Short mmCIF file of C-alpha atoms and ligand atoms in Angstrom, two decimals:
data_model
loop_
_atom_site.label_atom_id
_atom_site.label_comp_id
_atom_site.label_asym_id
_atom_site.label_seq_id
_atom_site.Cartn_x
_atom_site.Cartn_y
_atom_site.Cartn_z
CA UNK A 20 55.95 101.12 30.88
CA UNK A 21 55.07 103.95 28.45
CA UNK A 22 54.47 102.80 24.98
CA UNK A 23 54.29 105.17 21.38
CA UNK A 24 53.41 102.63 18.83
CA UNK A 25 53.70 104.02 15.55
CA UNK A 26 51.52 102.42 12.41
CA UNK A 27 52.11 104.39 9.06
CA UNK A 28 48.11 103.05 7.97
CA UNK A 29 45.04 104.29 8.58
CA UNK A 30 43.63 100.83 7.21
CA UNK A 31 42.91 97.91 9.37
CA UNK A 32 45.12 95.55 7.45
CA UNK A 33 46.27 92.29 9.15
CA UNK A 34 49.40 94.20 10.94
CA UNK A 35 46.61 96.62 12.20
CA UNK A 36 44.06 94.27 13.49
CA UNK A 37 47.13 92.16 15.64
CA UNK A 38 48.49 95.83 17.05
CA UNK A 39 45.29 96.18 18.33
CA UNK A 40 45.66 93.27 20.36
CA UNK A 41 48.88 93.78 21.31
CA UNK A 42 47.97 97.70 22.08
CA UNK A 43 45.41 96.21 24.52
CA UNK A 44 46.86 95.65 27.84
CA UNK A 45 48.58 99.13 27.99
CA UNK A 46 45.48 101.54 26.66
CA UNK A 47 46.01 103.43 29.72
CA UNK A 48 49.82 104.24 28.97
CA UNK A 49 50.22 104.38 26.00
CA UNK A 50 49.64 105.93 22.52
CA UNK A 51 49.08 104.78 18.77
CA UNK A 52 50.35 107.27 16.40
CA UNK A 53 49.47 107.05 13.25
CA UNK A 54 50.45 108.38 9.85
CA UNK A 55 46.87 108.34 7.90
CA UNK A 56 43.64 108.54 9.39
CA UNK A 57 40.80 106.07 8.31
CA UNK A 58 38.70 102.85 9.79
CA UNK A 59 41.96 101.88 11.70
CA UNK A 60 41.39 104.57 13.84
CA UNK A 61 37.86 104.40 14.47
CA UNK A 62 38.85 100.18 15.40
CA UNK A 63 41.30 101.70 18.34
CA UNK A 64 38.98 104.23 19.62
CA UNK A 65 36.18 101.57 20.06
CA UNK A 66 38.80 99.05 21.90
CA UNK A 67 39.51 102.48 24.12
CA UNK A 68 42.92 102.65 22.99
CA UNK A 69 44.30 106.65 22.82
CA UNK A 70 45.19 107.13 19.18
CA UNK A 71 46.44 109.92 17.56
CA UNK A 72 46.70 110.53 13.92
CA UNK A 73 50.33 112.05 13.37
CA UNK A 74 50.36 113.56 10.00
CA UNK A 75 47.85 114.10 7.12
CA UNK A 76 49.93 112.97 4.47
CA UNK A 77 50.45 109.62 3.59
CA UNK A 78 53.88 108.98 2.83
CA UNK A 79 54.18 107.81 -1.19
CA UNK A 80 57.03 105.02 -0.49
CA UNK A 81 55.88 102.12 -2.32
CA UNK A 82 57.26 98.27 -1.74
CA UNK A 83 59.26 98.87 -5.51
CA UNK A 84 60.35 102.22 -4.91
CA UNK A 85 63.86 103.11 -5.62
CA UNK A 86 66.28 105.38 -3.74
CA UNK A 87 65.87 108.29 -5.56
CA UNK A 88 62.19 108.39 -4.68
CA UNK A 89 62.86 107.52 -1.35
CA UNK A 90 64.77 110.52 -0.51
CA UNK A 91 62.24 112.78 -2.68
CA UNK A 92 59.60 111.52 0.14
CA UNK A 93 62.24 112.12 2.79
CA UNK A 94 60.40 116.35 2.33
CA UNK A 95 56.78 114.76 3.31
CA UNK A 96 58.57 113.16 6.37
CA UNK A 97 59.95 116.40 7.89
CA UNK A 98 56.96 118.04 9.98
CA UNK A 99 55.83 114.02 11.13
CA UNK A 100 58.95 113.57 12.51
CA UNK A 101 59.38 116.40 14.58
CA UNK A 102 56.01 114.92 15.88
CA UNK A 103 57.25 112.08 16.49
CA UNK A 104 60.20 113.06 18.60
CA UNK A 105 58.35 115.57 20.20
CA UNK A 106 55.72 112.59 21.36
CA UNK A 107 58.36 110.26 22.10
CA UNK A 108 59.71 112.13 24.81
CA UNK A 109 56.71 111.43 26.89
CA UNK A 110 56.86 107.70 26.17
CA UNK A 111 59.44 104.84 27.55
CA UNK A 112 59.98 102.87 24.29
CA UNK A 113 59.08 103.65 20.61
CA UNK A 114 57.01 100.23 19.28
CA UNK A 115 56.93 100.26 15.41
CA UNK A 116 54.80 98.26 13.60
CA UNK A 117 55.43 98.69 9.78
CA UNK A 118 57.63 99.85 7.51
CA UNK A 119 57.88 103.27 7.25
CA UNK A 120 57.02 103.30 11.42
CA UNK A 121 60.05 101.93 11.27
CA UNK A 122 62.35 104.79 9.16
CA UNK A 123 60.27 107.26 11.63
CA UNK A 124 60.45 105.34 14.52
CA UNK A 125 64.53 105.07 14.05
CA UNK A 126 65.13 108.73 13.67
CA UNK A 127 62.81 109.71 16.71
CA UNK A 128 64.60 106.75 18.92
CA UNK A 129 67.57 108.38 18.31
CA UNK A 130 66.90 111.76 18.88
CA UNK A 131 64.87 111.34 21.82
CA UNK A 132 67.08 108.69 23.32
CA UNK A 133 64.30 106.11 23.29
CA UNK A 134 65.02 102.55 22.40
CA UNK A 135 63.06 100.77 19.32
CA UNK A 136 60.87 97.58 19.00
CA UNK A 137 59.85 96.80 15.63
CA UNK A 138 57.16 94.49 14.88
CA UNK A 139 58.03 92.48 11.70
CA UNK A 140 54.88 91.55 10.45
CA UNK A 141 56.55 90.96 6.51
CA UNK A 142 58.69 88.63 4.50
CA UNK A 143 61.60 90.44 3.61
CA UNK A 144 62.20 88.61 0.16
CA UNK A 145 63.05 88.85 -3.60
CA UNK A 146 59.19 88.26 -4.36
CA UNK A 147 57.51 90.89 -1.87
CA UNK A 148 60.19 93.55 -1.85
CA UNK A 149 62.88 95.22 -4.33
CA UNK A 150 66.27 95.25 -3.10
CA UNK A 151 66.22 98.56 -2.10
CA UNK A 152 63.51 98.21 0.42
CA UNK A 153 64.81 95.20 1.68
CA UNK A 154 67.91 97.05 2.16
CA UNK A 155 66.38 100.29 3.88
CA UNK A 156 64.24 98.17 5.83
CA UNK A 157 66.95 95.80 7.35
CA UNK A 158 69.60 98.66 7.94
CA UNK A 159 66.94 100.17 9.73
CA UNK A 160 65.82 97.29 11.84
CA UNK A 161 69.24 96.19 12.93
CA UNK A 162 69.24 99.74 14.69
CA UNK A 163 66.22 98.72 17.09
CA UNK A 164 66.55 97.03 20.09
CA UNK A 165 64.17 94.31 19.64
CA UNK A 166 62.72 92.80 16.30
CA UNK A 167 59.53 90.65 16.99
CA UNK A 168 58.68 88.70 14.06
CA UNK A 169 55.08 87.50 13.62
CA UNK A 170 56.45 83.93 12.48
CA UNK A 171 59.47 81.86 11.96
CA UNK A 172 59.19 82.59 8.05
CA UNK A 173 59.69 86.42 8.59
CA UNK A 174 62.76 86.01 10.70
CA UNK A 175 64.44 83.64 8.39
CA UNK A 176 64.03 86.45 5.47
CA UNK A 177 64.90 88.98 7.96
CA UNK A 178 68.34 87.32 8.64
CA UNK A 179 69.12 86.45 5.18
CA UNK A 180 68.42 89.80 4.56
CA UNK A 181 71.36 90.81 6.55
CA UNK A 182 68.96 91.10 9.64
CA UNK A 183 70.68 90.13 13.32
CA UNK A 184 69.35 87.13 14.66
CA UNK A 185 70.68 87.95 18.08
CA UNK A 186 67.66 91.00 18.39
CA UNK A 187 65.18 88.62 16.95
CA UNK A 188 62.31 86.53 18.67
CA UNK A 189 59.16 85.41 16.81
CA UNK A 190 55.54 85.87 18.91
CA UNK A 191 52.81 84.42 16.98
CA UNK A 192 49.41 86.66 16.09
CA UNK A 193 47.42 86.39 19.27
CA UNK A 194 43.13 85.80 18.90
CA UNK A 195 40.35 85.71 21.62
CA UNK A 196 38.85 82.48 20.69
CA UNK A 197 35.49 83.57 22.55
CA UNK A 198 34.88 86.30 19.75
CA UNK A 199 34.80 83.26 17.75
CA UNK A 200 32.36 81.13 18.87
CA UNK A 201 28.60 82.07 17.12
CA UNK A 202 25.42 80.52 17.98
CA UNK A 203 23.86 78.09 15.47
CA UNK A 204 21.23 81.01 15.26
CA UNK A 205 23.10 83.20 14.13
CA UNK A 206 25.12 81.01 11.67
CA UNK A 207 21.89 80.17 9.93
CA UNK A 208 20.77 84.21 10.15
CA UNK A 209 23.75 84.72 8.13
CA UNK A 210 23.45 81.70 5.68
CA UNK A 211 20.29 82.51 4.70
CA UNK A 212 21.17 86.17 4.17
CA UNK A 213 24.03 85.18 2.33
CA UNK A 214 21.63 83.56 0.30
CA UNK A 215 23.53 79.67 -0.20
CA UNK A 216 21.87 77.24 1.44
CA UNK A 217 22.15 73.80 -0.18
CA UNK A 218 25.39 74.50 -1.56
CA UNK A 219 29.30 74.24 -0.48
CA UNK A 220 30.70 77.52 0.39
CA UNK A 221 33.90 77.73 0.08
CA UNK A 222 35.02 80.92 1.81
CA UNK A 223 38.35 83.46 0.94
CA UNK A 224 38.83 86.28 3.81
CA UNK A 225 41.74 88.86 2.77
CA UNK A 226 42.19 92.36 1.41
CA UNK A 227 42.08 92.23 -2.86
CA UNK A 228 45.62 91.99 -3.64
CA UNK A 229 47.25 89.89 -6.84
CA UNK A 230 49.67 88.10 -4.33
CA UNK A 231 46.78 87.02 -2.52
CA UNK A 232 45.57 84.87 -5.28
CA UNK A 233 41.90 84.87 -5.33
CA UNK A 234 42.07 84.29 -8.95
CA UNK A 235 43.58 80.95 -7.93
CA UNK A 236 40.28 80.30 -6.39
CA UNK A 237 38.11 81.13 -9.19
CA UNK A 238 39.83 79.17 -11.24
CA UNK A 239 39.82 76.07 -9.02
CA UNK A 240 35.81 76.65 -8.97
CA UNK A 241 35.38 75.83 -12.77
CA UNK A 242 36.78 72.67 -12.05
CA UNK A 243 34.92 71.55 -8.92
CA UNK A 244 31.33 70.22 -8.41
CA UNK A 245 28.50 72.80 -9.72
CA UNK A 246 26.94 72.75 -5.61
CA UNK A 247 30.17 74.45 -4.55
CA UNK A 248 29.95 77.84 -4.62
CA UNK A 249 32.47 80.97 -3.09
CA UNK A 250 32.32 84.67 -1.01
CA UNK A 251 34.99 86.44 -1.23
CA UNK A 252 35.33 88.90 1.44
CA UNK A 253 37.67 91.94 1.34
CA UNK A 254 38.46 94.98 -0.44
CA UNK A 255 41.55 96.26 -2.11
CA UNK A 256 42.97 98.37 0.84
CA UNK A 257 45.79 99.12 -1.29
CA UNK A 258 44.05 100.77 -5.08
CA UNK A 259 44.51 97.07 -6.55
CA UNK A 260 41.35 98.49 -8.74
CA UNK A 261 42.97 96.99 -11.75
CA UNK A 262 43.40 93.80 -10.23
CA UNK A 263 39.35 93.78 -9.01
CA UNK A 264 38.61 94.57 -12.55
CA UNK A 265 40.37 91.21 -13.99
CA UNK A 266 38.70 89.07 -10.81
CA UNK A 267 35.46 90.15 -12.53
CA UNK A 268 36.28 90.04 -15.69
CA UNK A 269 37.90 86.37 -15.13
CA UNK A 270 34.24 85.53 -13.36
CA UNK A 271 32.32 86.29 -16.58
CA UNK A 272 34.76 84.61 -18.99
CA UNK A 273 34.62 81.15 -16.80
CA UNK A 274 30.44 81.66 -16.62
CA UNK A 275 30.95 81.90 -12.72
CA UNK A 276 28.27 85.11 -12.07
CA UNK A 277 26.13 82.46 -10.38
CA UNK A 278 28.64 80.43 -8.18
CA UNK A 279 30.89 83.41 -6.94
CA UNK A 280 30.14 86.77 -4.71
CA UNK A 281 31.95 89.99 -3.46
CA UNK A 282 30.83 90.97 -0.13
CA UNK A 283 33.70 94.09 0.35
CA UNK A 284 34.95 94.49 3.77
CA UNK A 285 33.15 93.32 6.83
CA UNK A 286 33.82 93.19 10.22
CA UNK A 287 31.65 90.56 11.21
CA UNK A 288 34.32 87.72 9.75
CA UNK A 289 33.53 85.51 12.94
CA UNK A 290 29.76 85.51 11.84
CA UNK A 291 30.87 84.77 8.00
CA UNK A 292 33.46 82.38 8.57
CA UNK A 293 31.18 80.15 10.39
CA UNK A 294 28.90 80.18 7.71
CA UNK A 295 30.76 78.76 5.65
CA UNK A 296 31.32 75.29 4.43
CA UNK A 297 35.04 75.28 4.04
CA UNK A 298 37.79 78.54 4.02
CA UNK A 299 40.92 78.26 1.62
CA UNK A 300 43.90 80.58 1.89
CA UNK A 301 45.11 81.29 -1.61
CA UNK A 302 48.71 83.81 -1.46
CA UNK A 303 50.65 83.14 -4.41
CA UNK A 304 54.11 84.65 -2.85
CA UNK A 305 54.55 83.16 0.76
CA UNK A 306 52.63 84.69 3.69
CA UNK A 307 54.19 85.91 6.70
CA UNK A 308 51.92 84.79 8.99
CA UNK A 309 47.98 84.33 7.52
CA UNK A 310 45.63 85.55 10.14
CA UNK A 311 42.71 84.24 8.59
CA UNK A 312 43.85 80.66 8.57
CA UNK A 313 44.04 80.93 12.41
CA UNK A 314 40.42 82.40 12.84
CA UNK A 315 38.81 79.99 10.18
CA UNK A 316 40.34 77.01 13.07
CA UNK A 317 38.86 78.59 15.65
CA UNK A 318 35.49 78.98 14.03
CA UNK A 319 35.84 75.20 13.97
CA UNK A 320 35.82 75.41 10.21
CA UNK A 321 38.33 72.98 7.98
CA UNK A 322 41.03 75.56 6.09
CA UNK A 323 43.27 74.74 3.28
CA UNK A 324 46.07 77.08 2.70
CA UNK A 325 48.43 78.26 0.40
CA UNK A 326 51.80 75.80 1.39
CA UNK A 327 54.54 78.61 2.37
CA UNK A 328 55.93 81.31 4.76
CA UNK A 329 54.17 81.52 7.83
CA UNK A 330 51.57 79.23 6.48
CA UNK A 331 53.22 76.25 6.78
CA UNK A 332 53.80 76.72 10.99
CA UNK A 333 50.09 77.41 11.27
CA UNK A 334 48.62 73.95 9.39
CA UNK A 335 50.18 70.40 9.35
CA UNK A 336 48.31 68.57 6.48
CA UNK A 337 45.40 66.16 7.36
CA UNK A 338 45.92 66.74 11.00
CA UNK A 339 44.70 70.59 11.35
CA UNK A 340 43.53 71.57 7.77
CA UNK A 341 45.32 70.89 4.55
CA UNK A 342 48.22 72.46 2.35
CA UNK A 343 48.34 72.70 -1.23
CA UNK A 344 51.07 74.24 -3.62
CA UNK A 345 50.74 77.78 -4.25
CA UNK A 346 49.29 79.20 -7.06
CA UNK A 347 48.53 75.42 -8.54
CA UNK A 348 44.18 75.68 -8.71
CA UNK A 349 44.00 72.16 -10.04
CA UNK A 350 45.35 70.81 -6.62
CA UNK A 351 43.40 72.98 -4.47
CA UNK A 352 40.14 71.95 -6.45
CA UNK A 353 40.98 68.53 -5.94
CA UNK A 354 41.23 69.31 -2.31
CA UNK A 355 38.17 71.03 -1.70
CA UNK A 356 36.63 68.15 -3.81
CA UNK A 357 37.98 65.71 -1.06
CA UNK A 358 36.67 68.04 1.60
CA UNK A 359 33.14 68.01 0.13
CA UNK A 360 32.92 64.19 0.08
CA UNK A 361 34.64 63.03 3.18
CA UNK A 362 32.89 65.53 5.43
CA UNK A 363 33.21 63.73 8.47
CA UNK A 364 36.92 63.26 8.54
CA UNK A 365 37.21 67.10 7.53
CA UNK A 366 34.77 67.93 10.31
CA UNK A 367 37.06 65.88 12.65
CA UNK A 368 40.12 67.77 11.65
CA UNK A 369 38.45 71.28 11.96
CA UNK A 370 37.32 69.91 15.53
CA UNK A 371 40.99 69.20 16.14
CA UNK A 372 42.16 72.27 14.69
CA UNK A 373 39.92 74.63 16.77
CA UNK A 374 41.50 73.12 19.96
CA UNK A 375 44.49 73.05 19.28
CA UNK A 376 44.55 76.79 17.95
CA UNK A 377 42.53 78.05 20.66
CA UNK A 378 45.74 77.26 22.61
CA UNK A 379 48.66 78.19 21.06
CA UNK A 380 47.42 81.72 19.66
CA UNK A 381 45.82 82.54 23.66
CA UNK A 382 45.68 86.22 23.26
CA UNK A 383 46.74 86.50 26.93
CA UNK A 384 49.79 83.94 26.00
CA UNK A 385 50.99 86.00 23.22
CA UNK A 386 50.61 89.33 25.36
CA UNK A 387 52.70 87.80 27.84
CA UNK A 388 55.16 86.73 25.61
CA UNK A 389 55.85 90.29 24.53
CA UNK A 390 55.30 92.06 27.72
CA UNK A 391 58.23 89.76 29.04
CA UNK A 392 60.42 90.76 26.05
CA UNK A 393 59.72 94.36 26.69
CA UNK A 394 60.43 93.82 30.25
CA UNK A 395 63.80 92.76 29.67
CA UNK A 396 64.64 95.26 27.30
CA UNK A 397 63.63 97.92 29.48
CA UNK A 398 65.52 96.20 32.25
CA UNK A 399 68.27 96.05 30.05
CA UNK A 400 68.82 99.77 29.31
CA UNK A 401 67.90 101.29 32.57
CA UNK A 402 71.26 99.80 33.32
N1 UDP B 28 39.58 90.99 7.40
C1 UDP B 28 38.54 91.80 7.82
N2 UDP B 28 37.58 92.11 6.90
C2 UDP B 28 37.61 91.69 5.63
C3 UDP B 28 38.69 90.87 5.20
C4 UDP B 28 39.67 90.54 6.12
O1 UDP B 28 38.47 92.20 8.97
O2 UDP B 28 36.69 92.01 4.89
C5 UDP B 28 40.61 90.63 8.39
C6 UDP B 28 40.84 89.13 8.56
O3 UDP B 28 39.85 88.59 9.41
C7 UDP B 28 42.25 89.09 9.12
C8 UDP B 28 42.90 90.32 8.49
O4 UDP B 28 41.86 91.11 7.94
O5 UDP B 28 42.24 89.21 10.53
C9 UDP B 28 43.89 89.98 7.39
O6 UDP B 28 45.03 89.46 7.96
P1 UDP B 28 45.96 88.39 7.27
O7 UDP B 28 47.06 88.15 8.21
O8 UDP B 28 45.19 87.20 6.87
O9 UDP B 28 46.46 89.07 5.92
P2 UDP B 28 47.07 90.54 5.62
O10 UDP B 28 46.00 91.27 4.88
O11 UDP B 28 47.43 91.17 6.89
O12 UDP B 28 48.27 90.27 4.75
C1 GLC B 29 50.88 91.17 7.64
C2 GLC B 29 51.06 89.87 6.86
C3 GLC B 29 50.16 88.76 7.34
C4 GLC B 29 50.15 88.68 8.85
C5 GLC B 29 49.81 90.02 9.46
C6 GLC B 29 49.82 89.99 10.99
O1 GLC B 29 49.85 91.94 7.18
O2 GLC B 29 50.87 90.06 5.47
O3 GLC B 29 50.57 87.51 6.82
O4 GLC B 29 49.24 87.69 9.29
O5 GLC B 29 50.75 90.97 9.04
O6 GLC B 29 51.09 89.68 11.52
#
């Protein structure tokens, strides 16, 4: 089967990082279009995957745009989608795997007679998405073939929304649990470069981003032990400047410049992860699915997380890691207090957790999950 998967980002955001996964097993049929060049595409080219950047442009629909401004961006979308079509013709199925993927990915189904997967990787809801979006987005969707939601969470939204259930099947994130498995060597390399031995570190992996609440964790810091100290590893993909601005700014008002450091975006999150004493999950508005909470199990290190969305299928409290209300820093200081003193038991669940992840996200299980579903949709309209 011939695949065009269509991602409107040149970043490699969460949705990014999984499509490259899932992109994988059919590098030598198929193609990743996308609408913005950047790191995204370097990532695809080193995992040999053919990648082609479709426009120049990026598209200026934002998550609170209204209608009017969606049509005025409906001028930009012209040349891509004659692109698109053209491209789809040589492909079996179009596979979109955001957004605006999607509104492109629709048209070109349709005019080039190809059916549509979309890739839900979002919670369609009040608190990530004005109405209009939601709207756009689920009109759009109900059009596809196939809707694969990336956790229970995003298919509930996506059918309150007004999405159809009957097109809808969640497939968890999928991870290689070997590329997270570091030598002690190397985990003390990177602790000693990261410059914290002797203390707690407390770990927060995710792009710069209000909703994902690093200022939660900051403020929890004031109120645990002085020894625990925090990384917080990311960038704003998204030009939340203003928002990097206050994380500093809230740093130096709480006399933090000692306990707290930015390391930007890495790539070696494996390496960092393991490092680390203890990784917390912060999002403020529920997260669709929470990739990081996953890879901080199988590093084998304990994970609190923010208790919502996607978050909440991915961690049962005290038996894989811990959940604590979002947005509420006092309880998730207390927390990582407990997790400081009762190391053993925390070490037990993170042993726990590591197993037990290491199965049920099997990159090979979760391929196979969606190669079946593609199977029977391509099945289903050859006839
Ligand atoms: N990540 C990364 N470098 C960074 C920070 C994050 O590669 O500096 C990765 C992280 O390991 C995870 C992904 O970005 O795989 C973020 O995915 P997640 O589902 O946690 O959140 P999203 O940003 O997609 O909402
Ligand atoms: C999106 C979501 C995140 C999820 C990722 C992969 O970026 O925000 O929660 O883990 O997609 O599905």
């Amino acid at each position: 089967m011939k695949i065009l998967f269509l991602d409107q980002s040149g970043k490699p955001g969460g949705a990014e990082l999984c499509l490259i996964d899932i992109a994988k097993p059919y590098r030598d049929n198929c193609l990743v279009g996308l609408f913005a060049d950047g790191d995204f595409r370097t990532l695809l080219e080193k995992n040999h995957i053919p990648v082609q950047v479709l426009s120049t442009k990026s598209i200026q629909v934002r998550k609170e745009s209204s209608f009017a401004q969606g049509l005025a961006s409906l001028g930009q979308l012209l040349p891509l989608l004659a692109k698109v079509v053209q491209t789809a013709r040589k492909y079996d199925l179009i596979y979109a795997n955001t957004q605006k993927a999607l509104v492109v990915g629709a048209i070109a189904s349709f005019l080039s007679d190809r059916p549509l997967v979309y890739h839900l990787h979002d919670i369609l809801s009040p608190e990530h998405f004005s109405q209009t979006n939601r709207r756009i987005a689920v009109t759009v969707a109900n059009r596809a073939s196939l809707v694969i939601a990336n956790s229970q969470a995003s298919k509930t939204a996506f059918i309150e929304a007004g999405g159809r259930a009957n097109i809808t099947a969640v497939v968890y994130n999928g991870f290689d649990s070997k590329n997270y498995q570091i030598d002690e060597s190397m985990i003390h390399q990177t602790r000693q470069e990261l410059g914290q031995e002797g203390k707690f570190l407390v770990g927060h992996f995710s792009r710069l981003a209000p909703w994902k609440g690093q200022h939660i964790l900051i403020e929890a810091l004031r109120q645990c032990p002085q020894e625990v100290t925090a990384v917080l590893v990311g960038d704003a993909l998204f030009g939340e400047q203003e928002y990097v601005q206050k994380l500093h700014q809230q740093i130096v008002t709480l006399g933090l410049e000692n306990r707290v450091k930015f390391l930007g975006f890495r790539s070696d999150i494996p390496q960092l992860m393991s490092a680390c004493d203890l990784i917390v999950h912060t999002s403020t508005a529920a997260e669709p699915f929470g990739r990081v909470i996953v890879e901080a199990m199988l590093c084998g290190k304990p994970v609190i997380a923010a208790k919502a969305g996607g978050a909440v299928e991915l961690v049962e409290h005290g038996v894989n890691g811990f959940l604590v209300t979002p947005g509420e820093s006092q309880e998730l200081a207390q927390v990582i207090s407990t997790c400081l003193q009762e190391s053993s038991k925390t070490a037990k669940i993170a042993s726990h957790a590591r197993t037990t992840a290491s199965q049920r996200f099997d990159v090979t299980n979760i391929n196979q999950q969606i190669a079946e579903l593609l199977a029977k949709l391509h099945q289903r309209v050859r006839q």
